[in-house]
Amino acid sequence: MKKILVTGAAGFLGSHLCDRLIEQGHRVVGLDSFFTGSEKNVAGLKKHANFKLIKHDVVDPLAAQDLDEIYNLACPASPVHYQYDPIHTMKTSVLGALNMLELARATGAKVFQASTSEVYGDPSVHPQPEEYWGNVNTIGIRSCYDEGKRAAETLFFDYQRMHKVQIKVVRIFNTYGPRMAANDGRVVSNFIVQALRGEDLTIYGDGSQTRSFCYADDLVEGFLRLMNSHDTITGPINLGNPGEFTMIELAEKVLRLTGSNSKLIHMPLPQDDPKQRRPDISKAKQYLDWEPAVPLEEGLKRTIAYFKEALAG
Ligand code: NAD
Ligand code: UDP
């Protein structure tokens, strides 16, 4: 049994990760500020003797405790949420990483960072391999998130070089599934919620921009494989589903799978919205023997079932 700290535990991905760690018999401390996360996501876990939930903001240091592993997931991930208070988003990424790295240094724990495909910005190399350095605006409305996550990666590698901290860094590509917040603002939850409510589906721009969507369970499996990989495998390593779709194609799938009569309407494309995104997952295949198993339509069906229940409740 390992003692594991998960930051962002009450969020979409954090709660799925905690489920898996508890299933595996570990003792888990879930930390969250509840900025975008919800106690509902961990309601089942709170009854479990091996799970403890604490309210804390990662911007503030955390006292050293007995720990084997730290998963640092705390950070709003949806553009709507990370742009709400961009200064706090930057602090969350940079000071949050610093505080978790100091904790790892003090306790000897291995530390995992949830980085992002946003480090590639609006990519001019397609699909994106880990070697690509990216195309990121430093002063735009997405920069608080993109540059915060880039700085966090830098801190991780500097702590490894200077202090021999054991690090594991993943770059997550768009991931979806049950427990996304209905008001999250990301495209999969927006389209499903709009379709189920009979509202128009909001296509930003002409809808020709692409994304690659990974189901949450697949992603969490990749997290666990990286954390448990050989110490020499630090990442950064891309995790995502290489299936690539335009937003129009996604909207049409959601309409078909929900049986909704909603219409598609076009809204302005947000500033710096990446035109294309698809992970090159050769490294994840080679080093972790990992690739996604859940196709988009299957994952959408499960997510639609979740939102039907959540909206009815
Ligand atoms: P989410 O918004 O559902 O979860 C984030 C969680 O972190 C929430 O519970 C929130 O309350 C908590 N949090 C935010 N700021 C905090 C702070 N300062 N201190 C403590 N807790 C804080 O988002 P998610 O999709 O679950 O994302 C989890 C992580 O994965 C994030 O770091 C995100 O950047 C990264 N990521 C996610 C995706 C994706 O597609 N889901 C893609 C790339 C990266
Ligand atoms: N998007 C959209 N309609 C929405 C929400 C998002 O067309 O209601 C588009 C958005 O402009 C982007 C893509 O969907 O091109 C993915 O957006 P999301 O916010 O989910 O993630 P990110 O842009 O961070 O990849």
Short mmCIF file of C-alpha atoms and ligand atoms in Angstrom, two decimals:
data_model
loop_
_atom_site.label_atom_id
_atom_site.label_comp_id
_atom_site.label_asym_id
_atom_site.label_seq_id
_atom_site.Cartn_x
_atom_site.Cartn_y
_atom_site.Cartn_z
CA MET A 1 0.00 0.00 0.00
CA LYS A 2 1.39 3.40 -1.03
CA LYS A 3 0.59 6.80 0.51
CA ILE A 4 -0.43 9.09 -2.33
CA LEU A 5 -1.37 12.77 -2.55
CA VAL A 6 -3.61 13.81 -5.47
CA THR A 7 -4.09 17.55 -6.05
CA GLY A 8 -7.22 18.53 -8.00
CA ALA A 9 -8.85 15.38 -6.57
CA ALA A 10 -12.42 16.70 -6.73
CA GLY A 11 -12.11 17.59 -10.42
CA PHE A 12 -13.01 15.57 -13.48
CA LEU A 13 -9.73 13.69 -13.99
CA GLY A 14 -8.59 13.80 -10.35
CA SER A 15 -11.70 11.99 -9.13
CA HIS A 16 -11.29 9.19 -11.70
CA LEU A 17 -7.63 8.83 -10.72
CA CYS A 18 -8.54 8.63 -7.01
CA ASP A 19 -11.11 5.90 -7.80
CA ARG A 20 -8.42 3.80 -9.46
CA LEU A 21 -5.83 4.35 -6.69
CA ILE A 22 -8.33 3.39 -3.98
CA GLU A 23 -9.38 0.30 -5.99
CA GLN A 24 -5.70 -0.70 -6.07
CA GLY A 25 -5.60 -0.58 -2.25
CA HIS A 26 -3.58 2.61 -1.71
CA ARG A 27 -4.10 5.28 0.93
CA VAL A 28 -5.05 8.54 -0.81
CA VAL A 29 -5.15 12.14 0.38
CA GLY A 30 -7.23 14.18 -2.08
CA LEU A 31 -6.52 17.91 -2.05
CA ASP A 32 -8.70 20.52 -3.75
CA SER A 33 -9.68 24.19 -3.50
CA PHE A 34 -13.09 23.36 -5.08
CA PHE A 35 -12.64 26.12 -7.65
CA THR A 36 -13.98 23.95 -10.48
CA GLY A 37 -14.19 20.60 -8.69
CA SER A 38 -17.09 19.34 -6.65
CA GLU A 39 -17.51 17.20 -3.54
CA LYS A 40 -20.10 15.22 -5.55
CA ASN A 41 -17.28 13.80 -7.70
CA VAL A 42 -15.73 12.17 -4.64
CA ALA A 43 -18.93 11.46 -2.70
CA GLY A 44 -18.40 7.67 -3.03
CA LEU A 45 -14.76 7.89 -2.01
CA LYS A 46 -15.39 9.95 1.11
CA LYS A 47 -16.97 6.88 2.71
CA HIS A 48 -13.78 4.88 2.15
CA ALA A 49 -11.41 4.51 5.12
CA ASN A 50 -8.32 4.92 2.91
CA PHE A 51 -9.48 8.23 1.42
CA LYS A 52 -9.15 11.65 3.03
CA LEU A 53 -10.23 14.92 1.41
CA ILE A 54 -8.65 18.24 2.36
CA LYS A 55 -9.48 21.77 1.23
CA HIS A 56 -6.30 23.57 0.27
CA ASP A 57 -5.05 25.89 -2.47
CA VAL A 58 -1.80 24.66 -4.06
CA VAL A 59 -0.63 28.27 -4.31
CA ASP A 60 0.10 27.91 -0.56
CA PRO A 61 2.81 25.48 0.65
CA LEU A 62 1.68 22.21 2.20
CA ALA A 63 3.31 20.82 5.36
CA ALA A 64 5.51 17.75 4.82
CA GLN A 65 3.83 14.43 5.51
CA ASP A 66 4.61 10.78 4.95
CA LEU A 67 4.19 10.28 1.17
CA ASP A 68 5.34 7.89 -1.57
CA GLU A 69 3.79 9.63 -4.58
CA ILE A 70 2.24 12.97 -5.56
CA TYR A 71 -0.02 13.49 -8.59
CA ASN A 72 -0.28 17.23 -9.30
CA LEU A 73 -3.51 17.81 -11.22
CA ALA A 74 -4.77 20.99 -9.53
CA CYS A 75 -5.49 23.62 -12.20
CA PRO A 76 -8.63 24.73 -14.02
CA ALA A 77 -8.50 23.12 -17.48
CA SER A 78 -11.35 24.71 -19.41
CA PRO A 79 -10.60 28.02 -21.18
CA VAL A 80 -13.70 29.58 -19.58
CA HIS A 81 -12.47 28.65 -16.11
CA TYR A 82 -8.75 29.36 -16.51
CA GLN A 83 -9.49 32.77 -18.04
CA TYR A 84 -11.82 33.74 -15.16
CA ASP A 85 -8.86 34.76 -12.95
CA PRO A 86 -5.79 34.41 -15.20
CA ILE A 87 -3.39 35.61 -12.50
CA HIS A 88 -4.56 32.91 -10.12
CA THR A 89 -4.29 30.36 -12.96
CA MET A 90 -0.64 31.31 -13.50
CA LYS A 91 -0.01 31.11 -9.74
CA THR A 92 -1.73 27.72 -9.58
CA SER A 93 0.50 26.30 -12.30
CA VAL A 94 3.79 27.84 -11.21
CA LEU A 95 3.50 28.08 -7.40
CA GLY A 96 1.49 24.85 -7.34
CA ALA A 97 4.31 23.04 -9.16
CA LEU A 98 6.91 24.66 -6.92
CA ASN A 99 5.06 23.68 -3.75
CA MET A 100 4.56 20.08 -4.89
CA LEU A 101 8.21 19.81 -5.95
CA GLU A 102 9.34 21.14 -2.54
CA LEU A 103 7.05 18.61 -0.89
CA ALA A 104 8.53 15.85 -3.04
CA ARG A 105 12.03 17.03 -2.12
CA ALA A 106 11.20 17.08 1.59
CA THR A 107 9.48 13.67 1.63
CA GLY A 108 11.37 11.77 -1.09
CA ALA A 109 8.07 11.17 -2.94
CA LYS A 110 7.91 10.68 -6.69
CA VAL A 111 5.98 13.55 -8.31
CA PHE A 112 3.75 13.55 -11.40
CA GLN A 113 2.76 16.66 -13.34
CA ALA A 114 -0.40 16.97 -15.46
CA SER A 115 0.94 19.09 -18.29
CA THR A 116 -0.94 19.71 -21.50
CA SER A 117 -0.97 19.71 -25.29
CA GLU A 118 -1.39 23.50 -24.87
CA VAL A 119 2.40 23.69 -24.48
CA TYR A 120 2.39 23.23 -28.29
CA GLY A 121 0.08 26.27 -28.68
CA ASP A 122 -1.32 26.66 -32.20
CA PRO A 123 0.99 24.01 -33.66
CA SER A 124 2.75 24.29 -36.99
CA VAL A 125 3.95 20.66 -36.71
CA HIS A 126 1.22 18.04 -37.06
CA PRO A 127 0.71 15.62 -35.36
CA GLN A 128 2.64 16.88 -32.34
CA PRO A 129 5.64 14.84 -31.08
CA GLU A 130 7.22 15.63 -27.70
CA GLU A 131 10.28 17.13 -29.46
CA TYR A 132 8.18 19.97 -30.92
CA TRP A 133 8.78 23.17 -28.90
CA GLY A 134 5.47 24.75 -29.75
CA ASN A 135 3.99 27.99 -31.01
CA VAL A 136 2.61 29.88 -28.01
CA ASN A 137 1.54 33.51 -27.68
CA THR A 138 3.06 34.87 -24.44
CA ILE A 139 0.53 37.69 -23.96
CA GLY A 140 -2.83 36.36 -25.16
CA ILE A 141 -5.90 35.22 -23.26
CA ARG A 142 -4.76 31.57 -23.25
CA SER A 143 -1.21 32.42 -22.13
CA CYS A 144 -1.92 32.22 -18.38
CA TYR A 145 -2.60 28.51 -18.86
CA ASP A 146 -0.15 27.67 -21.66
CA GLU A 147 2.82 29.58 -20.25
CA GLY A 148 1.98 28.53 -16.68
CA LYS A 149 2.10 24.88 -17.71
CA ARG A 150 5.32 25.44 -19.70
CA ALA A 151 6.97 27.08 -16.67
CA ALA A 152 5.78 24.17 -14.49
CA GLU A 153 7.50 21.71 -16.84
CA THR A 154 10.70 23.76 -16.58
CA LEU A 155 10.54 23.64 -12.77
CA PHE A 156 10.03 19.88 -12.84
CA PHE A 157 13.15 19.31 -14.92
CA ASP A 158 15.21 21.81 -12.90
CA TYR A 159 14.23 20.06 -9.62
CA GLN A 160 15.23 16.77 -11.19
CA ARG A 161 18.63 18.12 -12.29
CA MET A 162 19.38 20.15 -9.14
CA HIS A 163 17.77 18.08 -6.39
CA LYS A 164 17.40 14.61 -7.97
CA VAL A 165 13.63 14.67 -7.43
CA GLN A 166 11.96 11.75 -9.25
CA ILE A 167 9.61 13.28 -11.81
CA LYS A 168 6.96 12.08 -14.27
CA VAL A 169 5.47 14.57 -16.74
CA VAL A 170 2.50 13.89 -19.06
CA ARG A 171 1.14 16.15 -21.78
CA ILE A 172 -2.58 15.50 -21.85
CA PHE A 173 -4.59 16.02 -25.05
CA ASN A 174 -8.33 16.86 -24.87
CA THR A 175 -9.94 14.33 -22.56
CA TYR A 176 -13.65 13.90 -21.85
CA GLY A 177 -16.01 11.66 -19.91
CA PRO A 178 -18.41 11.44 -16.99
CA ARG A 179 -17.95 14.05 -14.19
CA MET A 180 -17.03 16.92 -16.48
CA ALA A 181 -18.94 19.86 -15.05
CA ALA A 182 -22.07 20.77 -17.06
CA ASN A 183 -20.93 24.42 -17.02
CA ASP A 184 -17.34 23.49 -17.82
CA GLY A 185 -17.39 25.27 -21.20
CA ARG A 186 -15.29 22.65 -22.99
CA VAL A 187 -16.61 21.43 -26.30
CA VAL A 188 -17.68 17.86 -25.47
CA SER A 189 -19.67 18.82 -22.37
CA ASN A 190 -21.10 21.92 -24.08
CA PHE A 191 -22.37 19.98 -27.11
CA ILE A 192 -23.83 17.12 -25.05
CA VAL A 193 -25.56 19.42 -22.56
CA GLN A 194 -26.89 21.63 -25.38
CA ALA A 195 -28.16 18.61 -27.35
CA LEU A 196 -29.88 17.09 -24.31
CA ARG A 197 -31.54 20.42 -23.45
CA GLY A 198 -32.67 20.97 -27.05
CA GLU A 199 -30.54 24.13 -27.30
CA ASP A 200 -28.50 25.15 -30.35
CA LEU A 201 -24.98 23.65 -30.47
CA THR A 202 -22.45 26.50 -30.41
CA ILE A 203 -19.77 26.05 -33.08
CA TYR A 204 -16.96 28.56 -32.57
CA GLY A 205 -15.69 29.84 -35.93
CA ASP A 206 -16.45 27.71 -39.00
CA GLY A 207 -15.97 24.47 -37.04
CA SER A 208 -13.13 23.21 -39.25
CA GLN A 209 -10.62 23.29 -36.37
CA THR A 210 -9.67 19.82 -35.15
CA ARG A 211 -9.13 18.12 -31.80
CA SER A 212 -8.37 14.53 -30.74
CA PHE A 213 -10.55 13.26 -27.91
CA CYS A 214 -9.44 10.72 -25.33
CA TYR A 215 -11.81 8.95 -22.92
CA ALA A 216 -11.01 9.53 -19.21
CA ASP A 217 -10.49 5.84 -18.30
CA ASP A 218 -7.89 5.44 -21.05
CA LEU A 219 -6.04 8.51 -19.86
CA VAL A 220 -5.96 7.43 -16.20
CA GLU A 221 -4.54 4.06 -17.27
CA GLY A 222 -1.73 6.00 -18.98
CA PHE A 223 -1.13 8.06 -15.79
CA LEU A 224 -0.70 4.88 -13.73
CA ARG A 225 1.62 3.28 -16.28
CA LEU A 226 3.86 6.35 -16.35
CA MET A 227 3.94 6.71 -12.55
CA ASN A 228 4.90 3.03 -12.23
CA SER A 229 7.43 3.05 -15.07
CA HIS A 230 11.21 2.84 -14.62
CA ASP A 231 12.79 5.88 -12.92
CA THR A 232 14.63 6.81 -16.13
CA ILE A 233 11.28 7.45 -17.87
CA THR A 234 10.49 11.01 -16.84
CA GLY A 235 8.54 12.21 -19.89
CA PRO A 236 7.35 14.62 -21.05
CA ILE A 237 5.15 12.06 -22.73
CA ASN A 238 2.03 12.68 -24.81
CA LEU A 239 -1.18 10.93 -23.74
CA GLY A 240 -4.22 11.27 -25.96
CA ASN A 241 -6.30 9.58 -28.61
CA PRO A 242 -4.89 10.11 -32.13
CA GLY A 243 -8.39 10.01 -33.73
CA GLU A 244 -8.81 13.57 -35.08
CA PHE A 245 -12.16 15.28 -35.72
CA THR A 246 -13.41 18.71 -36.76
CA MET A 247 -15.84 20.42 -34.38
CA ILE A 248 -18.56 20.05 -37.03
CA GLU A 249 -17.94 16.28 -37.11
CA LEU A 250 -18.10 16.15 -33.31
CA ALA A 251 -21.36 18.13 -33.25
CA GLU A 252 -22.93 15.80 -35.83
CA LYS A 253 -21.92 12.72 -33.81
CA VAL A 254 -23.41 14.21 -30.63
CA LEU A 255 -26.68 15.04 -32.44
CA ARG A 256 -26.92 11.50 -33.84
CA LEU A 257 -26.08 9.76 -30.55
CA THR A 258 -28.47 11.89 -28.47
CA GLY A 259 -31.25 11.82 -31.14
CA SER A 260 -31.53 15.59 -30.62
CA ASN A 261 -33.18 17.99 -33.08
CA SER A 262 -30.92 20.85 -32.01
CA LYS A 263 -29.40 23.06 -34.73
CA LEU A 264 -25.78 24.15 -35.18
CA ILE A 265 -25.12 27.87 -34.79
CA HIS A 266 -21.84 29.68 -35.36
CA MET A 267 -20.24 31.98 -32.77
CA PRO A 268 -16.97 33.96 -32.98
CA LEU A 269 -13.77 31.91 -32.77
CA PRO A 270 -11.93 32.80 -29.53
CA GLN A 271 -8.51 34.48 -29.83
CA ASP A 272 -5.54 32.10 -30.36
CA ASP A 273 -7.80 29.02 -30.68
CA PRO A 274 -5.50 26.26 -32.03
CA LYS A 275 -6.52 25.22 -35.57
CA GLN A 276 -5.44 21.60 -35.29
CA ARG A 277 -4.30 19.15 -32.64
CA ARG A 278 -3.42 15.47 -32.67
CA PRO A 279 -0.94 13.62 -30.45
CA ASP A 280 1.94 11.58 -31.74
CA ILE A 281 1.78 8.77 -29.16
CA SER A 282 4.79 6.74 -30.37
CA LYS A 283 6.59 7.30 -27.04
CA ALA A 284 3.61 6.22 -24.92
CA LYS A 285 3.36 3.06 -27.03
CA GLN A 286 7.07 2.35 -26.82
CA TYR A 287 7.76 3.16 -23.14
CA LEU A 288 4.39 2.47 -21.50
CA ASP A 289 2.87 -0.05 -23.92
CA TRP A 290 -0.12 2.29 -23.82
CA GLU A 291 -2.69 3.30 -26.37
CA PRO A 292 -6.34 4.30 -25.99
CA ALA A 293 -8.95 1.53 -26.14
CA VAL A 294 -12.24 3.47 -26.13
CA PRO A 295 -13.34 4.84 -29.54
CA LEU A 296 -14.96 8.30 -29.62
CA GLU A 297 -18.52 7.06 -30.26
CA GLU A 298 -18.36 4.61 -27.36
CA GLY A 299 -16.94 7.24 -25.01
CA LEU A 300 -19.57 9.74 -26.13
CA LYS A 301 -22.35 7.23 -25.41
CA ARG A 302 -21.06 6.74 -21.84
CA THR A 303 -20.70 10.51 -21.35
CA ILE A 304 -24.19 11.18 -22.72
CA ALA A 305 -25.61 8.59 -20.29
CA TYR A 306 -23.84 10.41 -17.43
CA PHE A 307 -25.15 13.85 -18.42
CA LYS A 308 -28.72 12.51 -18.90
CA GLU A 309 -28.68 11.42 -15.28
CA ALA A 310 -26.80 14.48 -13.98
CA LEU A 311 -29.17 16.92 -15.70
CA ALA A 312 -32.25 15.01 -14.52
CA GLY A 313 -30.88 15.09 -10.95
P1 NAD B 1 -11.06 20.19 -13.64
O1 NAD B 1 -11.27 21.66 -13.72
O2 NAD B 1 -12.25 19.31 -13.66
O3 NAD B 1 -10.20 19.82 -12.37
C1 NAD B 1 -9.24 20.63 -11.80
C2 NAD B 1 -9.34 20.50 -10.30
O4 NAD B 1 -8.30 21.30 -9.70
C3 NAD B 1 -10.66 21.01 -9.74
O5 NAD B 1 -11.17 20.12 -8.80
C4 NAD B 1 -10.29 22.35 -9.11
O6 NAD B 1 -11.16 22.73 -8.06
C5 NAD B 1 -8.88 22.08 -8.65
N1 NAD B 1 -8.08 23.32 -8.52
C6 NAD B 1 -7.97 24.34 -9.41
N2 NAD B 1 -7.13 25.28 -8.94
C7 NAD B 1 -6.69 24.84 -7.73
C8 NAD B 1 -5.79 25.36 -6.75
N3 NAD B 1 -5.19 26.53 -6.94
N4 NAD B 1 -5.57 24.63 -5.64
C9 NAD B 1 -6.18 23.45 -5.44
N5 NAD B 1 -7.05 22.91 -6.32
C10 NAD B 1 -7.28 23.59 -7.45
O7 NAD B 1 -10.08 19.82 -14.86
P2 NAD B 1 -9.54 18.41 -15.37
O8 NAD B 1 -9.96 18.26 -16.77
O9 NAD B 1 -9.85 17.35 -14.39
O10 NAD B 1 -7.97 18.69 -15.39
C11 NAD B 1 -7.09 18.14 -14.41
C12 NAD B 1 -5.65 18.46 -14.80
O11 NAD B 1 -5.35 17.91 -16.08
C13 NAD B 1 -5.36 19.96 -14.89
O12 NAD B 1 -4.07 20.21 -14.38
C14 NAD B 1 -5.39 20.22 -16.38
O13 NAD B 1 -4.57 21.32 -16.73
C15 NAD B 1 -4.85 18.92 -16.93
N6 NAD B 1 -5.30 18.71 -18.31
C16 NAD B 1 -6.57 18.29 -18.58
C17 NAD B 1 -6.98 18.12 -19.89
C18 NAD B 1 -8.35 17.62 -20.26
O14 NAD B 1 -8.65 17.54 -21.45
N7 NAD B 1 -9.21 17.26 -19.34
C19 NAD B 1 -6.09 18.39 -20.94
C20 NAD B 1 -4.81 18.85 -20.62
C21 NAD B 1 -4.42 18.98 -19.30
N1 UDP B 2 -15.63 24.93 -29.13
C1 UDP B 2 -16.79 25.07 -29.87
N2 UDP B 2 -17.96 25.22 -29.19
C2 UDP B 2 -18.04 25.21 -27.84
C3 UDP B 2 -16.83 25.05 -27.09
C4 UDP B 2 -15.65 24.92 -27.79
O1 UDP B 2 -16.79 25.07 -31.12
O2 UDP B 2 -19.15 25.34 -27.30
C5 UDP B 2 -14.36 24.73 -29.88
C6 UDP B 2 -13.20 25.61 -29.41
O3 UDP B 2 -13.22 26.84 -30.12
C7 UDP B 2 -12.00 24.75 -29.76
C8 UDP B 2 -12.50 23.32 -29.59
O4 UDP B 2 -13.93 23.41 -29.61
O5 UDP B 2 -11.64 24.94 -31.12
C9 UDP B 2 -12.05 22.69 -28.29
O6 UDP B 2 -12.37 23.59 -27.25
P1 UDP B 2 -12.19 23.22 -25.70
O7 UDP B 2 -12.52 24.46 -24.95
O8 UDP B 2 -12.94 21.98 -25.39
O9 UDP B 2 -10.65 22.85 -25.56
P2 UDP B 2 -9.29 23.50 -26.09
O10 UDP B 2 -9.58 24.67 -26.99
O11 UDP B 2 -8.60 23.91 -24.85
O12 UDP B 2 -8.64 22.41 -26.83
#
